Amino acid sequence: MQFSRADFGNEFHWGVSTAAYQVEGAHLADGKGLSIWDNFVQKPGKIYQQQHANTACDFYNRYKEDTLLIKELNIPNHRFSISWSRIIPEGTGRVSRKGIDFYNRLIDYTLACGVEPWITLYHWDLPQALQDEGGWTNRRVVEWFLNYVSICIQNFGDRVKHWIILNEPMVFTGAGYFLGVHAPGKKGLRNFLAAVHHAALCQAEGGRLIRQLLPGATIGTTISCSHIEPYRKIDKDVLAANKVDTLLNRLFIEPLLGMGYPVNDLPVLKRIDNFMKPGDDERLAFDMDFIGIQNYTRELVRHSYLTPFVQAKIIQANKRKVKATVMNWEVFPEAIYEVLKKYSAYPNIPKLIITENGAAFPDEVVDGNIADGERVQYLNDHIKQVLRAKNEGVNVGGYFVWTLLDNFEWAEGYYPTFGLVHVNHNTQERILKDSGLWYQAFLRRGHTLK
Ligand code: NOJ
């Protein structure tokens, strides 16, 4: 099948996504407050080789060069996030003029390059001062978050039309407050469920506040979605897969759509009642303009007595001997089609936008070039599956590659490289990969792919 950009129509949003902590660096510059990630990276044994993002890609100082690259690649939309503690160092109270100025410069330069900014309000870097008060487990986070949102809208709402409330709440609550493998490194069901409920409240209340303050804005939030299948076609595995699907894919979308938490398929979620207050059921719902779908792979799930609460475990790609990325995520392009179909089947679901998709493969610089054919193939095959879903009537309105630059991949540090652009972290030199050139060509109108 041949396809080109034109097959997606003129309204389709093509883009690239980044996140503040992963690229900006300058973690103490101009009065920035510390975030939970600035703190977490200092704890021994948490991050691969004790790496950190104090400098990262130095995007704070190189945003012009990098935005010019986006323009050169013909990418019309850049989704980036705001570092909360850069603009409100203690998370609440005093606003940093210098922090606001940085994002003003970034937004203005982005627009001057003809690139549309899409702002993610929360991409995991909570101000440490708020974590000292319990962070996402403290219900006051709703009030702190709404104050932060209003500061962003007041300062940037005159120029920014597209707003994304949360990035992958299931990941930052699960990895950060249940497993303890991401910041702030908290564990346990109680922390997790409290964080989930407060994040779900912020997701909806944040949307409501933006709609009120900026009626013309396009508002969305993102959800991490993996296509889930049972490992074997036996009842025990089917049940296990259903539980994992409930936890990973349904926990945040269903309350947002007014369906409440999916407690029937995962009874342990009933304990979230401990954190509910009267009126919360209604507050959890909001009619977003779009839902950001972030998909990378599929997961195969089998029954396991040993895993608490879900009695299920994921069979890693290397155990199944399938093609996988450096993250050990199976390369399975149909997954993006399957998740688009799944989410589009919800009643009253708004438009879907792929706000992240991409892959980490081992890149090698040879004579100043990076021939990352596997990434080209990955992107090509996933975009084709998006088109397949669209042609079957799924209301999908955009696709953003994760990501522009090789950057700090959280607990994995710098070894998984997802960028369209290679970054030498010793010199900060950027080299366009073949995948960047490929995306550039694809986005040039009239260019056809197979
Ligand atoms: C999810 C996250 O939003 C992003 O921060 C991360 O780097 C990518 N996916 C890849 O794991």
Coordinates of C-alpha atoms and ligand atoms in Angstrom, one line a residue:
M1 CA 0.0 0.0 0.0
Q2 CA 1.3 3.4 -0.9
F3 CA 0.5 6.4 1.2
S4 CA 1.4 10.0 1.7
R5 CA 0.6 12.9 4.1
A6 CA -2.3 13.9 1.8
D7 CA -4.1 10.6 2.7
F8 CA -4.6 12.0 6.2
G9 CA -6.3 15.2 5.0
N10 CA -5.3 18.8 5.6
E11 CA -6.7 19.0 9.1
F12 CA -4.5 16.2 10.5
H13 CA -1.9 17.5 13.0
W14 CA 1.6 16.2 12.5
G15 CA 4.1 16.8 15.2
V16 CA 6.9 15.9 17.5
S17 CA 6.7 15.6 21.3
T18 CA 9.3 16.5 24.0
A19 CA 9.2 17.0 27.8
A20 CA 10.8 19.6 30.0
Y21 CA 12.8 17.4 32.4
Q22 CA 14.0 15.2 29.6
V23 CA 15.5 18.0 27.5
E24 CA 15.8 21.3 29.3
G25 CA 18.7 20.8 31.8
A26 CA 19.4 24.1 33.6
H27 CA 17.9 22.6 36.6
L28 CA 19.0 25.4 38.9
A29 CA 19.1 28.2 36.4
D30 CA 17.4 31.6 37.0
G31 CA 15.9 30.6 40.3
K32 CA 14.2 27.4 39.3
G33 CA 13.0 25.3 42.2
L34 CA 13.8 21.6 42.5
S35 CA 11.4 19.0 41.2
I36 CA 10.9 15.5 42.4
W37 CA 13.1 14.3 39.5
D38 CA 15.9 16.6 40.4
N39 CA 15.8 15.0 43.8
F40 CA 15.1 11.4 42.7
V41 CA 18.1 11.2 40.4
Q42 CA 20.4 11.8 43.3
K43 CA 19.2 8.7 45.2
P44 CA 21.7 5.8 44.7
G45 CA 20.6 2.9 42.5
K46 CA 17.5 4.6 41.0
I47 CA 18.8 5.6 37.6
Y48 CA 21.0 3.7 35.2
Q49 CA 24.6 4.5 36.0
Q50 CA 23.4 7.3 38.4
Q51 CA 22.7 9.6 35.4
H52 CA 20.6 12.7 35.7
A53 CA 19.2 15.5 33.7
N54 CA 20.9 18.5 35.2
T55 CA 22.1 19.4 31.7
A56 CA 20.1 16.9 29.6
C57 CA 20.0 18.3 26.0
D58 CA 20.6 21.9 27.3
F59 CA 17.3 22.8 25.5
Y60 CA 17.0 25.7 28.0
N61 CA 19.9 27.4 26.2
R62 CA 19.5 25.8 22.8
Y63 CA 15.8 26.1 22.2
K64 CA 16.3 28.3 19.1
E65 CA 18.6 25.9 17.4
D66 CA 16.3 23.0 18.2
T67 CA 13.2 24.8 17.1
L68 CA 14.9 25.7 13.8
L69 CA 15.5 21.9 13.4
I70 CA 11.8 21.3 13.8
K71 CA 11.0 23.9 11.2
E72 CA 13.7 22.4 8.9
L73 CA 12.1 19.0 9.3
N74 CA 8.7 20.4 8.1
I75 CA 7.1 19.5 11.4
P76 CA 4.2 21.8 12.0
N77 CA 3.5 21.1 15.7
H78 CA 5.8 20.9 18.7
R79 CA 4.3 19.4 21.9
F80 CA 6.5 20.4 24.9
S81 CA 5.9 20.6 28.6
I82 CA 6.3 23.3 31.2
S83 CA 8.4 22.7 34.2
W84 CA 6.1 23.7 37.1
S85 CA 9.0 24.5 39.5
R86 CA 10.7 26.7 36.8
I87 CA 7.7 29.1 36.9
I88 CA 6.6 28.5 40.5
P89 CA 9.7 27.4 42.4
E90 CA 7.9 26.2 45.5
G91 CA 5.0 24.9 43.6
T92 CA 2.6 27.4 45.0
G93 CA 2.9 31.1 45.9
R94 CA 5.7 33.1 44.4
V95 CA 5.9 33.2 40.6
S96 CA 9.3 33.4 38.9
R97 CA 9.5 36.1 36.2
K98 CA 12.6 34.5 34.7
G99 CA 10.8 31.1 34.4
I100 CA 7.8 32.7 32.7
D101 CA 10.2 34.6 30.4
F102 CA 11.8 31.4 29.3
Y103 CA 8.5 29.9 28.1
N104 CA 7.6 33.2 26.5
R105 CA 10.8 33.1 24.5
L106 CA 10.2 29.5 23.5
I107 CA 6.6 30.1 22.5
D108 CA 7.4 33.2 20.6
Y109 CA 10.3 31.6 18.7
T110 CA 8.2 28.5 18.0
L111 CA 5.4 30.7 16.5
A112 CA 7.9 32.8 14.6
C113 CA 9.2 29.6 13.0
G114 CA 5.7 28.7 11.8
V115 CA 5.4 25.9 14.3
E116 CA 2.4 25.5 16.5
P117 CA 3.1 25.0 20.3
W118 CA 1.1 22.4 22.1
I119 CA 1.7 22.6 25.9
T120 CA 1.6 19.7 28.3
L121 CA 1.1 21.1 31.7
Y122 CA 2.3 18.2 33.7
H123 CA 5.0 15.8 32.4
W124 CA 6.0 14.3 35.7
D125 CA 8.2 16.9 37.3
L126 CA 6.2 17.9 40.4
P127 CA 7.9 20.7 42.5
Q128 CA 9.8 19.0 45.3
A129 CA 8.3 21.5 47.8
L130 CA 4.8 20.0 47.1
Q131 CA 6.2 16.5 47.4
D132 CA 7.4 17.4 50.9
E133 CA 3.6 17.9 51.6
G134 CA 2.7 14.5 50.2
G135 CA 2.7 15.4 46.5
W136 CA 0.0 13.5 44.5
T137 CA -1.2 11.7 47.7
N138 CA -2.3 15.0 49.2
R139 CA -5.7 16.2 48.1
R140 CA -4.5 19.7 48.2
V141 CA -2.6 18.9 45.0
V142 CA -5.8 19.7 43.2
E143 CA -5.7 23.3 44.5
W144 CA -2.0 23.6 43.8
F145 CA -2.4 22.3 40.3
L146 CA -5.3 24.6 39.4
N147 CA -3.3 27.6 40.6
Y148 CA -0.4 26.5 38.4
V149 CA -2.8 26.0 35.5
S150 CA -4.3 29.5 35.9
I151 CA -0.8 31.0 36.0
C152 CA 0.1 29.2 32.7
I153 CA -3.2 30.3 31.0
Q154 CA -2.8 33.9 32.2
N155 CA 0.8 34.1 30.8
F156 CA 0.7 31.9 27.7
G157 CA -3.0 31.6 26.8
D158 CA -2.9 34.6 24.5
R159 CA -0.6 32.7 22.0
V160 CA -1.1 29.0 22.8
K161 CA -4.2 27.3 21.6
H162 CA -3.6 23.6 22.4
W163 CA -3.4 22.5 26.0
I164 CA -2.7 19.0 27.4
I165 CA -3.4 18.5 31.0
L166 CA -1.5 15.4 32.2
N167 CA 1.1 13.2 30.6
E168 CA 0.4 9.5 31.2
P169 CA -1.1 9.6 34.7
M170 CA -1.1 5.8 34.9
V171 CA 2.7 5.8 34.5
F172 CA 3.5 8.6 37.0
T173 CA 1.2 7.2 39.6
G174 CA 2.1 3.5 39.0
A175 CA 5.8 3.9 38.7
G176 CA 6.1 6.9 41.1
Y177 CA 3.7 5.9 43.9
F178 CA 3.2 2.2 43.6
L179 CA 6.4 0.6 42.4
G180 CA 8.8 3.3 43.5
V181 CA 10.9 3.1 40.3
H182 CA 10.1 6.7 39.2
A183 CA 10.1 9.9 41.2
P184 CA 9.2 10.4 44.0
G185 CA 9.9 6.7 44.7
K186 CA 6.9 5.9 46.9
K187 CA 5.4 2.5 47.1
G188 CA 2.2 0.7 48.1
L189 CA -1.5 0.5 47.3
R190 CA -2.5 3.3 49.5
N191 CA -0.1 5.9 48.0
F192 CA -1.1 4.7 44.5
L193 CA -4.8 4.9 44.9
A194 CA -4.6 8.4 46.5
A195 CA -2.4 9.6 43.7
V196 CA -4.7 8.1 41.1
H197 CA -7.7 9.8 42.5
H198 CA -6.1 13.2 42.8
A199 CA -4.6 13.0 39.3
A200 CA -8.0 12.0 37.9
L201 CA -9.5 15.0 39.6
C202 CA -6.8 17.3 38.3
Q203 CA -7.3 15.9 34.8
A204 CA -11.0 16.9 34.7
E205 CA -10.8 20.0 36.9
G206 CA -7.8 21.3 34.9
G207 CA -9.8 20.9 31.7
R208 CA -12.8 22.7 33.2
L209 CA -10.6 25.6 34.4
I210 CA -9.0 26.1 31.0
R211 CA -12.3 26.0 29.2
Q212 CA -13.5 28.8 31.6
L213 CA -10.4 30.9 31.3
L214 CA -9.8 30.4 27.6
P215 CA -13.0 29.4 25.9
G216 CA -11.3 29.1 22.4
A217 CA -8.7 26.6 23.6
T218 CA -8.4 23.1 22.4
I219 CA -8.1 20.9 25.5
G220 CA -6.9 17.3 25.9
T221 CA -5.0 15.0 28.1
T222 CA -2.9 11.9 27.4
I223 CA -3.3 8.3 28.2
S224 CA -0.6 5.6 28.0
C225 CA -2.1 2.7 26.1
S226 CA -0.7 -0.7 25.3
H227 CA -2.6 -3.3 23.3
I228 CA -3.1 -6.2 25.8
E229 CA -3.5 -9.9 24.8
P230 CA -3.7 -13.1 26.9
Y231 CA -0.5 -15.1 26.6
R232 CA -2.4 -18.4 26.1
K233 CA -6.1 -18.7 25.1
I234 CA -7.1 -20.2 28.4
D235 CA -9.5 -18.7 30.9
K236 CA -6.9 -17.8 33.6
D237 CA -4.8 -15.8 31.1
V238 CA -7.9 -14.1 29.6
L239 CA -8.9 -13.0 33.1
A240 CA -5.4 -11.8 33.9
A241 CA -5.2 -9.9 30.6
N242 CA -8.5 -8.2 31.4
K243 CA -7.3 -7.1 34.8
V244 CA -4.1 -5.6 33.3
D245 CA -6.1 -3.9 30.6
T246 CA -8.4 -2.4 33.2
L247 CA -5.5 -1.1 35.2
L248 CA -3.3 0.1 32.4
N249 CA -5.8 1.3 29.8
R250 CA -9.1 2.1 31.5
L251 CA -8.3 3.6 34.9
F252 CA -8.1 7.2 33.7
I253 CA -10.3 7.4 30.7
E254 CA -13.4 5.9 32.2
P255 CA -13.9 8.4 35.1
L256 CA -13.1 11.2 32.6
L257 CA -15.9 10.0 30.4
G258 CA -18.3 9.9 33.3
M259 CA -18.3 6.1 33.7
G260 CA -16.5 6.1 37.1
Y261 CA -13.5 3.9 38.0
P262 CA -13.6 0.4 36.4
V263 CA -14.1 -1.4 39.7
N264 CA -16.1 -4.3 38.4
D265 CA -13.2 -5.7 36.5
L266 CA -10.6 -4.9 39.1
P267 CA -12.2 -5.0 42.6
V268 CA -9.2 -3.7 44.5
L269 CA -9.9 -0.3 42.9
K270 CA -13.0 -0.1 45.2
R271 CA -10.5 1.0 47.9
I272 CA -10.3 4.3 46.0
D273 CA -13.5 5.1 47.9
N274 CA -11.3 5.9 50.9
F275 CA -10.2 9.1 49.0
M276 CA -13.6 10.1 47.5
K277 CA -15.5 13.1 48.8
P278 CA -19.1 13.9 48.0
G279 CA -19.5 15.3 44.5
D280 CA -16.2 13.7 43.3
D281 CA -18.0 11.4 40.8
E282 CA -19.2 14.4 38.9
R283 CA -16.0 16.3 39.2
L284 CA -14.0 13.4 37.6
A285 CA -15.8 13.9 34.3
F286 CA -15.0 16.5 31.6
D287 CA -15.7 16.6 27.9
M288 CA -12.2 17.0 26.5
D289 CA -11.7 18.2 22.9
F290 CA -9.3 15.4 22.3
I291 CA -7.7 12.4 24.0
G292 CA -4.0 11.9 23.5
I293 CA -3.2 8.3 22.8
Q294 CA 0.4 7.2 23.6
N295 CA 1.3 3.8 22.2
Y296 CA 4.5 2.0 21.8
T297 CA 3.8 -1.8 21.9
R298 CA 1.5 -4.6 22.9
E299 CA 1.8 -6.7 26.1
L300 CA 1.1 -10.4 26.5
V301 CA -0.2 -11.3 30.0
R302 CA -0.5 -14.5 31.9
H303 CA -2.0 -15.6 35.1
S304 CA 0.4 -15.4 38.1
Y305 CA -0.5 -16.3 41.7
L306 CA 2.4 -14.3 43.0
T307 CA 1.5 -10.9 41.8
P308 CA -0.6 -9.1 44.4
F309 CA -3.9 -7.4 43.5
V310 CA -3.9 -8.4 39.8
Q311 CA -2.7 -12.0 39.8
A312 CA -1.2 -11.3 36.4
K313 CA 2.2 -10.8 34.9
I314 CA 3.5 -9.4 31.6
I315 CA 5.7 -11.7 29.5
Q316 CA 8.6 -9.6 28.4
A317 CA 9.5 -9.4 24.7
N318 CA 12.9 -11.1 25.1
K319 CA 11.3 -14.1 26.7
R320 CA 9.1 -14.4 23.7
K321 CA 11.9 -14.1 21.2
V322 CA 10.2 -11.4 19.1
K323 CA 11.6 -8.3 17.6
A324 CA 12.0 -5.7 20.3
T325 CA 13.4 -2.2 20.9
V326 CA 16.1 -1.2 23.3
M327 CA 13.4 -0.8 26.0
N328 CA 12.6 -4.5 25.4
W329 CA 9.2 -3.5 24.0
E330 CA 7.9 -5.7 21.2
V331 CA 7.8 -4.1 17.8
F332 CA 4.1 -4.7 16.9
P333 CA 2.6 -2.0 14.7
E334 CA -0.9 -3.4 14.8
A335 CA -1.0 -2.4 18.4
I336 CA -1.6 1.3 17.5
Y337 CA -4.5 0.3 15.3
E338 CA -5.9 -1.9 18.0
V339 CA -5.8 0.8 20.7
L340 CA -7.3 3.4 18.3
K341 CA -10.2 1.0 17.7
K342 CA -10.6 0.2 21.4
Y343 CA -10.7 3.9 22.5
S344 CA -12.9 5.0 19.6
A345 CA -15.5 2.4 20.7
Y346 CA -16.3 4.3 23.9
P347 CA -19.5 6.2 23.7
N348 CA -19.0 10.0 23.4
I349 CA -15.3 9.7 23.0
P350 CA -13.8 12.9 21.5
K351 CA -11.3 13.0 18.7
L352 CA -8.2 10.9 19.3
I353 CA -4.7 12.2 18.6
I354 CA -1.6 10.1 18.8
T355 CA 0.5 12.3 21.1
E356 CA 3.4 9.9 21.3
N357 CA 4.7 7.0 19.3
G358 CA 8.3 6.1 18.5
A359 CA 11.2 3.7 19.3
A360 CA 14.6 3.4 20.9
F361 CA 17.1 1.4 18.7
P362 CA 20.8 1.3 19.0
D363 CA 22.1 4.1 16.9
E364 CA 25.6 4.3 15.6
V365 CA 27.3 7.4 14.2
V366 CA 29.2 6.4 11.0
D367 CA 31.0 9.1 9.1
G368 CA 28.7 11.7 10.7
N369 CA 25.5 9.9 9.7
I370 CA 23.1 7.7 11.6
A371 CA 21.4 5.1 9.4
D372 CA 18.6 4.2 11.8
G373 CA 16.6 2.1 9.3
E374 CA 14.8 0.2 12.1
R375 CA 13.3 3.5 13.4
V376 CA 12.3 4.5 9.9
Q377 CA 10.6 1.2 9.5
Y378 CA 8.9 1.4 12.9
L379 CA 7.5 4.9 12.2
N380 CA 6.5 4.0 8.7
D381 CA 4.6 0.9 9.8
H382 CA 2.9 2.7 12.8
I383 CA 1.8 5.6 10.7
K384 CA 0.3 3.1 8.2
Q385 CA -1.7 1.5 11.0
V386 CA -3.0 4.9 12.0
L387 CA -4.2 5.4 8.4
R388 CA -5.8 2.0 8.5
A389 CA -7.8 3.0 11.6
K390 CA -8.7 6.3 10.1
N391 CA -9.9 4.8 6.9
E392 CA -12.1 2.5 8.9
G393 CA -13.8 5.6 10.4
V394 CA -11.8 6.1 13.6
N395 CA -11.8 9.8 14.5
V396 CA -8.0 10.2 14.7
G397 CA -6.8 13.7 14.1
G398 CA -3.0 13.7 14.6
Y399 CA 0.3 11.9 15.1
F400 CA 3.3 13.1 17.1
V401 CA 6.6 11.3 17.0
W402 CA 8.3 10.7 20.3
T403 CA 10.8 12.4 20.2
L404 CA 12.9 15.2 18.7
L405 CA 16.2 14.6 20.5
D406 CA 17.9 11.7 22.2
N407 CA 17.2 12.6 25.8
F408 CA 17.0 11.5 29.4
E409 CA 14.8 8.4 29.4
W410 CA 13.9 8.5 33.2
A411 CA 15.1 5.5 35.2
E412 CA 16.9 4.2 32.0
G413 CA 19.1 7.4 31.7
Y414 CA 20.5 8.1 28.3
Y415 CA 21.0 4.7 26.7
P416 CA 17.6 4.3 25.0
T417 CA 17.6 6.8 22.2
F418 CA 14.3 7.7 20.7
G419 CA 15.2 10.9 18.9
L420 CA 14.9 11.9 15.2
V421 CA 18.0 13.8 16.1
H422 CA 21.1 12.3 17.8
V423 CA 22.6 14.3 20.6
N424 CA 26.2 13.8 21.7
H425 CA 25.8 14.5 25.5
N426 CA 29.5 15.5 25.9
T427 CA 29.5 18.2 23.2
Q428 CA 25.7 18.8 22.8
E429 CA 26.3 18.4 19.0
R430 CA 23.1 17.4 17.1
I431 CA 23.1 15.1 14.1
L432 CA 20.0 14.5 12.1
K433 CA 19.3 10.8 11.8
D434 CA 18.0 9.1 8.7
S435 CA 14.6 8.9 10.5
G436 CA 14.6 12.7 10.8
L437 CA 15.3 13.0 7.1
W438 CA 12.6 10.4 6.4
Y439 CA 10.0 12.3 8.5
Q440 CA 11.0 15.5 6.8
A441 CA 10.4 13.9 3.4
F442 CA 7.1 12.4 4.4
L443 CA 5.9 15.8 5.6
R444 CA 6.8 17.4 2.3
R445 CA 3.6 17.4 0.4
G446 CA 3.4 15.0 -2.5
H447 CA 6.0 12.5 -1.1
T448 CA 4.8 8.9 -1.2
L449 CA 5.8 6.0 1.0
K450 CA 5.2 2.3 1.0
Ligands
NOJ1 C1 6.2 8.0 27.7 C2 6.6 9.3 28.2 O1 5.6 10.3 28.1 C3 7.9 9.9 27.8 O2 8.4 10.8 28.7 C4 8.9 8.7 27.6 O3 10.2 9.2 27.3 C5 8.4 7.9 26.4 N1 7.0 7.5 26.6 C6 9.3 6.7 26.1 O4 9.3 5.8 27.1

